Tab-separated table of C-alpha atoms and ligand atoms in Angstrom:
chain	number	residue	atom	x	y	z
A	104	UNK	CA	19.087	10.647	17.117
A	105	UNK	CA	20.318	7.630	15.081
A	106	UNK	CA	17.624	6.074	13.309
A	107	UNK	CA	17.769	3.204	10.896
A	108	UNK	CA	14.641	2.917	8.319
A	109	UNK	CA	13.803	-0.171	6.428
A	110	UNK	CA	11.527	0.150	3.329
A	111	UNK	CA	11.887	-3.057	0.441
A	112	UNK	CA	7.857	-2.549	-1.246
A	113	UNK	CA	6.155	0.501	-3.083
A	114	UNK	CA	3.708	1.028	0.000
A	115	UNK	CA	6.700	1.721	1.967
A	116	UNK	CA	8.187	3.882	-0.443
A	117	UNK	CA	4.957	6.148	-0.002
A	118	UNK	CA	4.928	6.047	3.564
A	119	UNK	CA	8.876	7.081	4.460
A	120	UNK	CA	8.504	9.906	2.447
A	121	UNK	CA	6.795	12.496	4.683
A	122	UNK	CA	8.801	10.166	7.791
A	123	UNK	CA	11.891	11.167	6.188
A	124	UNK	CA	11.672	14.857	5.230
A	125	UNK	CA	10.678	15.996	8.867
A	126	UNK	CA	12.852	13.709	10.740
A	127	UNK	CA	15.795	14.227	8.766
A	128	UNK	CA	15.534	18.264	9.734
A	129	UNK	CA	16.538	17.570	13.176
A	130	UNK	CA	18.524	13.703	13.093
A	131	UNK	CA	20.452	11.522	12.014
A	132	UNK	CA	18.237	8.890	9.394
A	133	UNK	CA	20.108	5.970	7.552
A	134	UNK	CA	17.658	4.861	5.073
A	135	UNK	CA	18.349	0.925	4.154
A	136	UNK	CA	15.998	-0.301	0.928
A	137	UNK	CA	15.996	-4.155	0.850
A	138	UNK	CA	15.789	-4.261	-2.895
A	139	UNK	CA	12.544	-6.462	-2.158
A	140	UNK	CA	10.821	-4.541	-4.792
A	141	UNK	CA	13.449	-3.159	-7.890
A	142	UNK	CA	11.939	-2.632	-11.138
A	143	UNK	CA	12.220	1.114	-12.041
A	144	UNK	CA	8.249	1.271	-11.748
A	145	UNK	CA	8.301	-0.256	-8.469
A	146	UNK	CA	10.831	1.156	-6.832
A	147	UNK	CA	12.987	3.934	-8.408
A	148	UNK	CA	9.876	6.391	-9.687
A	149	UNK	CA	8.605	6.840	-6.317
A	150	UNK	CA	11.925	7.876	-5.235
A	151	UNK	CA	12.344	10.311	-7.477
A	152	UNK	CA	8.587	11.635	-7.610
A	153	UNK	CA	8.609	11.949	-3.944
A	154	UNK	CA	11.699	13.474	-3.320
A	155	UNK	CA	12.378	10.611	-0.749
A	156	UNK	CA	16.222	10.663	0.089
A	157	UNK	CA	18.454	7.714	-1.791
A	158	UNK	CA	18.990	4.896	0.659
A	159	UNK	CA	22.301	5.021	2.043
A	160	UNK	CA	22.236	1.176	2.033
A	161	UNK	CA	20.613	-1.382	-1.261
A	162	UNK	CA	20.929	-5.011	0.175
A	163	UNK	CA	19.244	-5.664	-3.148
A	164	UNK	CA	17.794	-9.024	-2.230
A	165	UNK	CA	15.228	-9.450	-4.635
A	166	UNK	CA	12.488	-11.906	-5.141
A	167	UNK	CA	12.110	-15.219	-3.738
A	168	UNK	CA	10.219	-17.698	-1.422
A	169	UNK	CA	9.376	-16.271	2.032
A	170	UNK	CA	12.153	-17.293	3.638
A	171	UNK	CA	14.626	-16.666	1.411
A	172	UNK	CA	13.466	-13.474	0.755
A	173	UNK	CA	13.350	-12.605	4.927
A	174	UNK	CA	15.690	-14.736	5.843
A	175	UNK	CA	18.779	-12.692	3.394
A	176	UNK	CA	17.014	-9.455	4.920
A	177	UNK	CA	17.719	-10.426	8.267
A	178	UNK	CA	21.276	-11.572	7.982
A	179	UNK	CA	22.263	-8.041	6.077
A	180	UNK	CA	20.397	-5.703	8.106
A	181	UNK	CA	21.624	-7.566	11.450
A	182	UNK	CA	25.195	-6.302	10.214
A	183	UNK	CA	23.857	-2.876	9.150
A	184	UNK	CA	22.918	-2.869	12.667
A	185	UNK	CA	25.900	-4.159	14.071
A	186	UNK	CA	28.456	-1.610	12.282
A	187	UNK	CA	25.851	1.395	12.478
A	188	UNK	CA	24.216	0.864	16.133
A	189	UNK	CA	21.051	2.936	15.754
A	190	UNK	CA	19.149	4.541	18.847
A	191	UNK	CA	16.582	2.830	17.417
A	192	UNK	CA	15.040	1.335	13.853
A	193	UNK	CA	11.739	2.190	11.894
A	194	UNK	CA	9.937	-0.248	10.119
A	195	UNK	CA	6.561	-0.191	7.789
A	196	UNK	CA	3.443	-2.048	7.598
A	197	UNK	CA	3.422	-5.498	6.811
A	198	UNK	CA	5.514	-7.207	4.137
A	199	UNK	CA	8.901	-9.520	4.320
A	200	UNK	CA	11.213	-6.480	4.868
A	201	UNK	CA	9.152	-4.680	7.506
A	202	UNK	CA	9.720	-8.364	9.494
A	203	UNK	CA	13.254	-8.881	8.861
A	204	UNK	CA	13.849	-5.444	9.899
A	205	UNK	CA	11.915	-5.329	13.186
A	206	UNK	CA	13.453	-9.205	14.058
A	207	UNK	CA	16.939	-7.939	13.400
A	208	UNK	CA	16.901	-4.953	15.692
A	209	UNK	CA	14.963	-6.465	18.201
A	210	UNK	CA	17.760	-9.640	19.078
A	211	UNK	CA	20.553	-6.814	19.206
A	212	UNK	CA	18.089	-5.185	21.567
A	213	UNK	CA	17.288	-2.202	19.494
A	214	UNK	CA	14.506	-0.704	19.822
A	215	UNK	CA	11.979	-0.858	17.124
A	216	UNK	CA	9.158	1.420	15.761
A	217	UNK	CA	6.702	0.064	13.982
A	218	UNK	CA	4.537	2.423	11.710
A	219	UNK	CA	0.969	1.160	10.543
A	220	UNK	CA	0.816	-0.979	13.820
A	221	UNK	CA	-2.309	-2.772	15.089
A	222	UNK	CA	-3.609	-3.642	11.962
A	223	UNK	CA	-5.542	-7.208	12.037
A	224	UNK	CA	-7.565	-9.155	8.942
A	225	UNK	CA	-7.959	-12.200	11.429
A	226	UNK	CA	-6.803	-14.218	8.520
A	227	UNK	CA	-3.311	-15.976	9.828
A	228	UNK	CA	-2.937	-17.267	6.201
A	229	UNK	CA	-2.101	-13.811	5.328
A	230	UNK	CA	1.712	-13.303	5.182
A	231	UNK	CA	0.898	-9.861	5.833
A	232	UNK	CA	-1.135	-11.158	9.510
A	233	UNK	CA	1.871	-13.157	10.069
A	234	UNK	CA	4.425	-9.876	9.402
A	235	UNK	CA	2.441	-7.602	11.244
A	236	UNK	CA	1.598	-9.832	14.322
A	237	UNK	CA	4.906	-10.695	14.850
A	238	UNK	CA	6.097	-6.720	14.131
A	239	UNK	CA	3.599	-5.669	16.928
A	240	UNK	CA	4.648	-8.188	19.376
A	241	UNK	CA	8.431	-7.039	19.370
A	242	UNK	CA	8.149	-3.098	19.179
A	243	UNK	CA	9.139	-0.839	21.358
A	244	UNK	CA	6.491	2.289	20.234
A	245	UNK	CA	3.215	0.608	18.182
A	246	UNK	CA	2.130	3.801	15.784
A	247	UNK	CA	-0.886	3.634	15.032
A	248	UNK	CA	-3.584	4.789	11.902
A	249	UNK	CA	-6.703	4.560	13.290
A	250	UNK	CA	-8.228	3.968	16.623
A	251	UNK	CA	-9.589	0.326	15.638
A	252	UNK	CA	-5.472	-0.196	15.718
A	253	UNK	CA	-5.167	0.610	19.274
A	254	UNK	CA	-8.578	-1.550	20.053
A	255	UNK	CA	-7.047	-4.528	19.005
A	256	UNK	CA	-3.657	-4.309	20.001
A	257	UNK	CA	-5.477	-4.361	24.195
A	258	UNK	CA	-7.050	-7.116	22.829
A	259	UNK	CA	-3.568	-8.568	22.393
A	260	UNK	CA	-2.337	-7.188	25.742
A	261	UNK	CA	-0.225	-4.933	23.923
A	262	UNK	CA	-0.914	-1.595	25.647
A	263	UNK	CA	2.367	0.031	26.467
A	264	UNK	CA	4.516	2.416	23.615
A	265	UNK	CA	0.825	2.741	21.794
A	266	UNK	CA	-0.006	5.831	20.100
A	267	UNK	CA	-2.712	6.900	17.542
A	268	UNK	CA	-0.578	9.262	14.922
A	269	UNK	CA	-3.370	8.993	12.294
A	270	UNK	CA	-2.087	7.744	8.744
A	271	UNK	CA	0.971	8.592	7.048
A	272	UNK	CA	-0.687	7.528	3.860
A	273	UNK	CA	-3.191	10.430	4.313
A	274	UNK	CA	-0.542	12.897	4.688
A	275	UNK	CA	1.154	11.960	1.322
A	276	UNK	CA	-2.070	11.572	-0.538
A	277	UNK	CA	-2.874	15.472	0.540
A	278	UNK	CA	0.293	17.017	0.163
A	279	UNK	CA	0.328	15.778	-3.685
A	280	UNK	CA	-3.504	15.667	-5.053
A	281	UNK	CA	-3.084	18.951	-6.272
A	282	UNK	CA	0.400	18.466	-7.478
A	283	UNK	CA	-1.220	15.289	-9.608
A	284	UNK	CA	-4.197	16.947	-10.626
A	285	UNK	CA	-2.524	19.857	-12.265
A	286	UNK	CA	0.021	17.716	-13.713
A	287	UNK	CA	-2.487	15.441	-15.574
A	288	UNK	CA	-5.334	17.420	-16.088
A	289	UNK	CA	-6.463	18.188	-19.630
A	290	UNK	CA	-6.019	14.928	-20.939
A	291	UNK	CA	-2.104	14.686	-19.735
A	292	UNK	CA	-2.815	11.316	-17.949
A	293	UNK	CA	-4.014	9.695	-21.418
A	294	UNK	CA	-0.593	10.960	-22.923
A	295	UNK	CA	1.023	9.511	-20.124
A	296	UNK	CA	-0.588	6.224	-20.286
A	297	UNK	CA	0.794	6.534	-23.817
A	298	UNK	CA	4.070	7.057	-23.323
A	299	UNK	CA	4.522	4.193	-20.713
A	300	UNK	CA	2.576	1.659	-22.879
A	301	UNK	CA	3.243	2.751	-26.787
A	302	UNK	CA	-1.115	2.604	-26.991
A	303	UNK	CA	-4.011	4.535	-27.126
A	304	UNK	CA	-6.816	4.165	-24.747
A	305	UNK	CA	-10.229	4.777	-25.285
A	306	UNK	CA	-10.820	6.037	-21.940
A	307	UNK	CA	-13.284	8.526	-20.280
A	308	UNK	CA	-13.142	10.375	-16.482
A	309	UNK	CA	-15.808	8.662	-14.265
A	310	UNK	CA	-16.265	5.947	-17.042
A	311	UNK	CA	-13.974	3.839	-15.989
A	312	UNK	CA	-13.069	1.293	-13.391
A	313	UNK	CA	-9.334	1.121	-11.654
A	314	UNK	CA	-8.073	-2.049	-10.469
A	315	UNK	CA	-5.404	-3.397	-8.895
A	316	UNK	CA	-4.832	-7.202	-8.106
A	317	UNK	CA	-1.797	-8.675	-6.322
A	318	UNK	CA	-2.338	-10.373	-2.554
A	319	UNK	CA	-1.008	-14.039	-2.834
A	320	UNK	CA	-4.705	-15.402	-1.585
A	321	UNK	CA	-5.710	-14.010	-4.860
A	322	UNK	CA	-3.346	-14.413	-7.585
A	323	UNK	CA	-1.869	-18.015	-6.266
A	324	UNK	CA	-5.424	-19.564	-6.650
A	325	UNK	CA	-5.767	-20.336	-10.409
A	326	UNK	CA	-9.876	-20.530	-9.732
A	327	UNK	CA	-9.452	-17.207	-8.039
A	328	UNK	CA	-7.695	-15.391	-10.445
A	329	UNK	CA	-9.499	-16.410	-13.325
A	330	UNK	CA	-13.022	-15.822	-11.881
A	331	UNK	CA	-11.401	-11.874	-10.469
A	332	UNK	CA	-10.731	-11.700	-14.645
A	333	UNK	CA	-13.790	-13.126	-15.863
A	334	UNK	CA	-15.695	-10.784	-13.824
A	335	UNK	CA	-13.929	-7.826	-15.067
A	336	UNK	CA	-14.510	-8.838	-18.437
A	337	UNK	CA	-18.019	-9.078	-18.258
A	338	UNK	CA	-18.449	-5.456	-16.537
A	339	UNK	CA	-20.726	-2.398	-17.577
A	340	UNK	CA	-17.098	0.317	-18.357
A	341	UNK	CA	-13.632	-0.556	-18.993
A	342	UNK	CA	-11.443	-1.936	-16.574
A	343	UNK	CA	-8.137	0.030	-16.676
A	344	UNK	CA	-5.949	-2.260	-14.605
A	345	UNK	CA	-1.914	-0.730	-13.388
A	346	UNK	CA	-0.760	-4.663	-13.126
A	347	UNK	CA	1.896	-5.889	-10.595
A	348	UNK	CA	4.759	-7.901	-12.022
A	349	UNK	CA	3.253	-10.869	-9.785
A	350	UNK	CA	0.037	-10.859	-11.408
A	351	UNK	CA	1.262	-10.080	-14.865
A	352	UNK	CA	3.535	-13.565	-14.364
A	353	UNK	CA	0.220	-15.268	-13.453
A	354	UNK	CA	-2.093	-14.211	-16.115
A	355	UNK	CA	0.726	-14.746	-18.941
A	356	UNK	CA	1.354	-18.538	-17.408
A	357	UNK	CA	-2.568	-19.197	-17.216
A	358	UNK	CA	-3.045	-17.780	-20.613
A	359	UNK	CA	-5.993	-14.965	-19.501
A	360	UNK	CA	-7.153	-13.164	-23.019
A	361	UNK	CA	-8.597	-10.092	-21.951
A	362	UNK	CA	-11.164	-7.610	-24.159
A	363	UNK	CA	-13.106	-5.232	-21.573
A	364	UNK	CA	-9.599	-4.882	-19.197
A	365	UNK	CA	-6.692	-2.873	-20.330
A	366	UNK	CA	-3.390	-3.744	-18.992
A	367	UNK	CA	-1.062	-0.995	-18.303
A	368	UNK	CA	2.458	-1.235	-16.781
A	369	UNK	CA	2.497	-0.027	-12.856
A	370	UNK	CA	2.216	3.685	-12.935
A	371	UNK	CA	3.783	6.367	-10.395
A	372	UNK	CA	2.099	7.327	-7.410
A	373	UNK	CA	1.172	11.149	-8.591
A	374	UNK	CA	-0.358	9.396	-11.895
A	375	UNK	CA	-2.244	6.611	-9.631
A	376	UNK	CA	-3.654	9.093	-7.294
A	377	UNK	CA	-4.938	11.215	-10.575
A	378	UNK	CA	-6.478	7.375	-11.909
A	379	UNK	CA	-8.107	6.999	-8.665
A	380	UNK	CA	-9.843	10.325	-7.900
A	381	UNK	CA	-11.215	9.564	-11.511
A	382	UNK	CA	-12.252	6.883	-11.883
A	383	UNK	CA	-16.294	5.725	-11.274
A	384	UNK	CA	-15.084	2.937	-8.715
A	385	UNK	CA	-11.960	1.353	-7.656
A	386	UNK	CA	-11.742	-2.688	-7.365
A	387	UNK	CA	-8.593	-3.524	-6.182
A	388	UNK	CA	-6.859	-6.234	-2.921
A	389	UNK	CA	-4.435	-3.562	-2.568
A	390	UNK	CA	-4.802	-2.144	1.337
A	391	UNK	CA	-3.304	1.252	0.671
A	392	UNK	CA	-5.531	1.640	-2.264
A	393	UNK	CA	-8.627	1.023	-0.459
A	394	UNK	CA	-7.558	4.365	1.790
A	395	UNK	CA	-6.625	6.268	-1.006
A	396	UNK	CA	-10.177	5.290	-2.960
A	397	UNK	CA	-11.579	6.698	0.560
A	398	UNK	CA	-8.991	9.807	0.958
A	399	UNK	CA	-10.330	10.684	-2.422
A	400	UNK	CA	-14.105	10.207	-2.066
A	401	UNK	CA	-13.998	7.365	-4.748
A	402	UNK	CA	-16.598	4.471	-3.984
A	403	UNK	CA	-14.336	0.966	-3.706
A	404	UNK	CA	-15.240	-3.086	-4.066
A	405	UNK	CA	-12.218	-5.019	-2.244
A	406	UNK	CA	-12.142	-8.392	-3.236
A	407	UNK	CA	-11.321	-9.917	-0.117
A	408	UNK	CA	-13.561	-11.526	2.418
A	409	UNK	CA	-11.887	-9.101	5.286
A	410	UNK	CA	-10.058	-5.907	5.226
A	411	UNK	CA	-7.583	-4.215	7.867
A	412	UNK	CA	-9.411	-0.721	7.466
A	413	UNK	CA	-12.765	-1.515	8.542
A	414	UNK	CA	-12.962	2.130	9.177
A	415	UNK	CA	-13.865	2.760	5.063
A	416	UNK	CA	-16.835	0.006	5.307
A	417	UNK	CA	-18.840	3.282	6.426
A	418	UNK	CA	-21.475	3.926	4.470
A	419	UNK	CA	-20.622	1.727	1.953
A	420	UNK	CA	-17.231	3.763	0.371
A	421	UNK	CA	-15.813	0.328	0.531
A	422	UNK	CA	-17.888	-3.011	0.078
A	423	UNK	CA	-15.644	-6.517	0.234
A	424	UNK	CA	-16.492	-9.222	-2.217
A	425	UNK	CA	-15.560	-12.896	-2.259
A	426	UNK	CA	-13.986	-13.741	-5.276
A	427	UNK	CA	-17.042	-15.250	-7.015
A	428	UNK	CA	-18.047	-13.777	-10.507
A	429	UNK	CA	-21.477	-12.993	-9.970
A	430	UNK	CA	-20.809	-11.018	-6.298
A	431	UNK	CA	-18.133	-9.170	-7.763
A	432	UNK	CA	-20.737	-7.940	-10.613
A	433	UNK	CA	-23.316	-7.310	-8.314
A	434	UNK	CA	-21.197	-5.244	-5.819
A	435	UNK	CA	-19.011	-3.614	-8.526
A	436	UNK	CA	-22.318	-2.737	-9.613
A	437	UNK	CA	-24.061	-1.423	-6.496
A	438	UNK	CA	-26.527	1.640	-6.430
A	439	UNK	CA	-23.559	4.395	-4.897
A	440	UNK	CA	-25.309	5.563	-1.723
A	441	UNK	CA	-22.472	6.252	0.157
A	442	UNK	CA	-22.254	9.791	-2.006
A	443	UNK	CA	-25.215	10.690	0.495
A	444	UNK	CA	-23.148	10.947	3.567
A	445	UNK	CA	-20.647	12.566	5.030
A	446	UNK	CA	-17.316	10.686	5.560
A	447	UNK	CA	-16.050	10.805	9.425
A	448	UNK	CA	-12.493	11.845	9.636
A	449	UNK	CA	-10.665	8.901	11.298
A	450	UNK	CA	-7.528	9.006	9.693
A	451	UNK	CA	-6.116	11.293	11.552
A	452	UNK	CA	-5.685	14.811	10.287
A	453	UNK	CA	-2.792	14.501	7.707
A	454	UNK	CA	-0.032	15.136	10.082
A	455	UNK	CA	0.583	11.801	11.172
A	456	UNK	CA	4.920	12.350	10.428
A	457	UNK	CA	5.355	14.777	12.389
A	458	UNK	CA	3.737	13.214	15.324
A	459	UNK	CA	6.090	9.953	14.616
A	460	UNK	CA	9.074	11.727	14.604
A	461	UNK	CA	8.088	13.675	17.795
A	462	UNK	CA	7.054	10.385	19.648
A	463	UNK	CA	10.432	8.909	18.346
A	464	UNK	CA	11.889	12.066	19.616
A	465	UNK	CA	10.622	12.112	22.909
A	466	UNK	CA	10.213	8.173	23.744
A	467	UNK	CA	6.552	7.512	23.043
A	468	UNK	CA	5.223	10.859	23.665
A	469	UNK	CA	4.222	13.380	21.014
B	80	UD1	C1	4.652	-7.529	-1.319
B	80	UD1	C2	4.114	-7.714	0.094
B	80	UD1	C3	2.643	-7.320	0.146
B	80	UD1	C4	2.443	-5.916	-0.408
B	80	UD1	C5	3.082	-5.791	-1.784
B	80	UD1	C6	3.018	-4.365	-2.241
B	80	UD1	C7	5.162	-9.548	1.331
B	80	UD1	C8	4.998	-10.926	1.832
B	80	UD1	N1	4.206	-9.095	0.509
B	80	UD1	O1	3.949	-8.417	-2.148
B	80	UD1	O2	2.192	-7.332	1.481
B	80	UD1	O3	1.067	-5.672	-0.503
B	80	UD1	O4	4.462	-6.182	-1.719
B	80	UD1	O5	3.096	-4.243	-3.610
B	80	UD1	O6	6.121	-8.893	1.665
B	80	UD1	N2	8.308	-8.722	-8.834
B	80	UD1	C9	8.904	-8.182	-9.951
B	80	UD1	N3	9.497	-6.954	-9.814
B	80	UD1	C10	9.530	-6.272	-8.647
B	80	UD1	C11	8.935	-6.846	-7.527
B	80	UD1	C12	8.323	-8.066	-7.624
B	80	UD1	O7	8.887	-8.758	-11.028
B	80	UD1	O8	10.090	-5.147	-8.603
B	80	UD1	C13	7.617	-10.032	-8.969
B	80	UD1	C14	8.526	-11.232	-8.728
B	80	UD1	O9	8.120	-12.248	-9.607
B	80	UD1	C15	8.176	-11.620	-7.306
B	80	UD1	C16	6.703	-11.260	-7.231
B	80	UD1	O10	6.561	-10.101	-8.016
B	80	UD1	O11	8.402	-12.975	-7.050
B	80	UD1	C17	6.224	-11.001	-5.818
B	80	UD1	O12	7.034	-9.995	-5.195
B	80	UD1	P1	7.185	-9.964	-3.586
B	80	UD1	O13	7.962	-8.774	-3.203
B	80	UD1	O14	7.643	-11.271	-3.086
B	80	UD1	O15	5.706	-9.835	-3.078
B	80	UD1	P2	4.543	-8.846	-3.541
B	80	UD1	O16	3.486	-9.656	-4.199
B	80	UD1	O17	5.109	-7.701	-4.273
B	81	UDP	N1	0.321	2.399	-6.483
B	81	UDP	C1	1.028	3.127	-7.437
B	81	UDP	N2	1.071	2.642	-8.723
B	81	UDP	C2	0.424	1.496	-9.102
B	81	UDP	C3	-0.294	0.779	-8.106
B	81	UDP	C4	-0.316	1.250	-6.810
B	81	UDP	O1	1.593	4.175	-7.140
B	81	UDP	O2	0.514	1.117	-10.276
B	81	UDP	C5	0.298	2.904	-5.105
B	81	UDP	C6	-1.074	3.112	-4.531
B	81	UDP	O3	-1.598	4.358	-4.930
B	81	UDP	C7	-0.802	3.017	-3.040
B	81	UDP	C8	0.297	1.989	-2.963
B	81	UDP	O4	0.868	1.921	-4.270
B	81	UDP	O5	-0.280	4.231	-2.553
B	81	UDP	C9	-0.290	0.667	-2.577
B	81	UDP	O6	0.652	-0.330	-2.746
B	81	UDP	P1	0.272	-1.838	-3.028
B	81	UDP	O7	-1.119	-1.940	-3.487
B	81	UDP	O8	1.333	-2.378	-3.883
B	81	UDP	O9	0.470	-2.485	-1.590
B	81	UDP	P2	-0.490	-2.643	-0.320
B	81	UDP	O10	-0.988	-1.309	0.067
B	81	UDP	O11	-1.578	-3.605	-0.686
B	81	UDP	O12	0.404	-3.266	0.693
C-alpha cells in the first residue's frame, strides 16, 4: 500500500512513531511534516529520539492565523496528493495540519484515516472541536482510543469504518519509560535541565509540580493567563514548567515575574515522560499530557472546564479546574485518594499500531 502521513505538531510527532515503524515493514509510507511546528525542540528532537523516519516531504509552513496556517497546508498537500496518488492518507488528532490533510485527500476522493477519532470537549470554540469534527465527518476508517470515542461518534451517526485500536500514545509511553528512566535516573535529568537552560534547579522527585500551559482558551485570555500564573506562584512546591513558544510570547508581552515557577525550554519526550512519572502532580491543558500523567500513575489538575479523556476523571487521577486562582489551589491541592484504587485499563493494551496498520491493511478490519 501507498500511504501518505501528515504530522505538523509535537503530539503528532509522538503518535506516527510506532504508526510508522510497523507499517513501513510491509508498505509503502510517504511521511509529509507541515513544518506547523519547527523549532529544534518542537520538532526535530522527537525525530531523532524516536527514531521516526525523516519526512520525505517539509512544506515548512510555519506559524500563522488559522487560515493561513490551513489554508497553505491544503494547497501543498493537495499537490503532494496529486503527483503521489496515495491508496489512502493518515492523519492525527486535532490541530491545523491534521484538517488540511484530511480536507485535501478527501476532495481528490482519497480515502482518509483518521487516528485519535471520536474525541469531543463539546466546546465548538475549541479549534481543536472544530479540527476534529470536521476530520471525523470526512474519514473513511474513524480509529479510535477509547470506547467513549466510538459512543459519541453514533451519537453523530457516524457508525461505519469505526474501530476501537486503543491509544497510540500508550504504546509509545510503554515502549520508552524504561528507556527514560534509565537514562535520567541518578540525578541525570537535573544535568539535563542544565544543559538545556545554562541553570541550576533546586529540585526534588515527588516535590515538585509539572506544568504545561498552551490551549488558545487559555493563553489568549490575558485574565486567564495571569490568574493560571498567579496560582502557581502561590503553591505549596515548585512549579517546574517545560513552556511552549506560544505561552513564552504571552508571558514576556504581559510582563509575568515569576518566583515559585521555573521556566525551562520545551524538553524531549524521553526527558518529559521521566518529569512526569516524578513529579507529585501534573497541572497542565495539554490533552496528551493528561494520558501520560494517567499512563504513569501520576495524579493530574487540567485546567479546563472539559476534557476529551473523560476516561482519567476515574477516581480522581485527573480533576478539571476553571481557571480561577483559588480552585486551582484548592484542587492542585486535593487530599490524593485516587492512589487507593485500581486504575481500569481503557486505553487499550499498548498495541494500538499494529491494529491501525492491520485495519488500514485490510479495509477497516483488524
Ligand atoms: C497546536 C495545535 C494544538 C496542539 C498544539 C500542540 C492547532 C490549532 N493547535 O497549537 O491543538 O495542542 O499544537 O503543541 O493546530 N511557535 C513557535 N515555534 C514552533 C511552533 C510554534 O515559536 O515551533 C509559536 C508561534 O508563535 C505560533 C504559536 O507558537 O504562532 C502557536 O503555534 P501553532 O502551531 O499555531 O499552535 P499551537 O499553540 O502550537
Ligand atoms: N511534551 C514533550 N515536551 C514538552 C511538553 C510536552 O515531549 O516540553 C510531550 C508530552 O509528553 C506529550 C505531548 O508532548 O506526549 C503533548 O503535546 P502537547 O501538549 O503539545 O499537545 P496536546 O496533546 O495538547 O495536543
Amino acid at each position: 500500500m501507498k500511504l501518505i502521513t501528515i504530522v505538523g505538531a509535537r503530539p503528532q510527532f509522538i503518535k506516527a512513531a510506532p504508526f510508522s515503524k510497523v507499517f513501513r515493514e510491509n508498505n509503502n509510507e510517504i511521511l509529509v511534516h507541515t513544518g506547523q511546528h519547527y523549532d529544534k525542540n518542537m520538532s526535530d528532537v522527537f525525530f531523532e529520539e524516536l527514531g521516526i523516519p525523516k519526512p520525505e516531504y517539509n512544506l515548512g509552513v510555519g506559524s500563522g492565523t488559522h487560515g493561513q496556517q490551513t489554508g497553505q497546508m491544503l494547497e501543498k498537500i493537495e499537490e503532494i496528493v496529486l503527483k503521489e496518488k496515495p491508496d489512502g492518507l493518515l492523519v492525527y488528532g486535532d490541530t491545523n495540519s491534521t484538517l488540511a490533510g484530511a480536507l485535501a485527500a478527501s476532495k481528490l476522493n482519497i480515502p482518509v484515516y483518521h487516528v485519535e477519532a471520536g474525541l469531543r470537549s463539546y466546546n465548538k470554540l475549541m479549534p481543536e472541536e472544530q479540527n476534529r469534527v470536521l476530520t471525523d465527518h470526512i474519514s473513511e476508517l474513524l480509529l479510535c482510543p477509547t470506547q467513549t470515542a466510538i459512543d459519541n461518534l453514533e451519537k453523530e451517526g457516524i457508525t461505519k469504518g469505526v474501530l476501537n485500536t486503543g491509544d497510540i500514545m500508550y504504546d509509545v509511553v510503554l515502549r520508552n519509560i524504561d528507556i527514560s528512566k534509565k537514562k535520567y535516573c541518578n540525578g541525570e535529568w537535573l544535568k539535563e535541565l542544565y544543559k538545556d537552560n545554562n541553570e541550576t534547579f533546586n529540585l526534588i522527585e515527588k516535590e515538585y509540580y509539572l506544568a504545561t500551559i498552551h490551549r488558545a482558551e487559555n493563553t489568549d485570555d490575558p485574565k486567564k493567563l495571569r490568574n493560571i500564573f498567579n496560582a502557581f506562584e502561590k503553591m505549596d512546591k515548585p512549579v517546574l514548567i517545560p513552556l511552549h513558544p506560544r505561552t513564552r510570547k504571552l508571558i514576556e508581552e504581559q510582563n509575568i515575574k515569576l518566583n515559585n515557577v521555573v521556566i525551562i525550554k520545551p524538553v524531549g519526550y524521553l526527558l518529559m515522560l521521566y518529569l512526569t512519572a516524578n513529579a507529585h502532580m501534573v497541572v497542565t491543558d495539554s490533552g496528551g499530557l493528561q494520558k501520560e500523567a494517567y499512563f504513569l500513575k501520576t495524579p493530574c489538575t487540567t485546567l479546563r472546564d472539559q476534557t476529551e479523556w473523560i476516561e482519567t476523571l476515574h477516581n480522581e487521577w485527573n480533576v478539571l479546574s476553571s481557571i480561577n486562582i483559588n480552585e486551582i489551589i484548592t484542587k492542585v491541592t486535593r487530599e490524593l485518594n485516587c492512589f487507593k484504587y485500581p486504575q481500569p485499563l481503557l486505553f487499550g493494551d499498548g498495541h494500538a499500531a499494529e491494529k491501525i496498520c492491520k485495519a488500514i491493511e485490510n479495509g477497516g478490519k483488524y
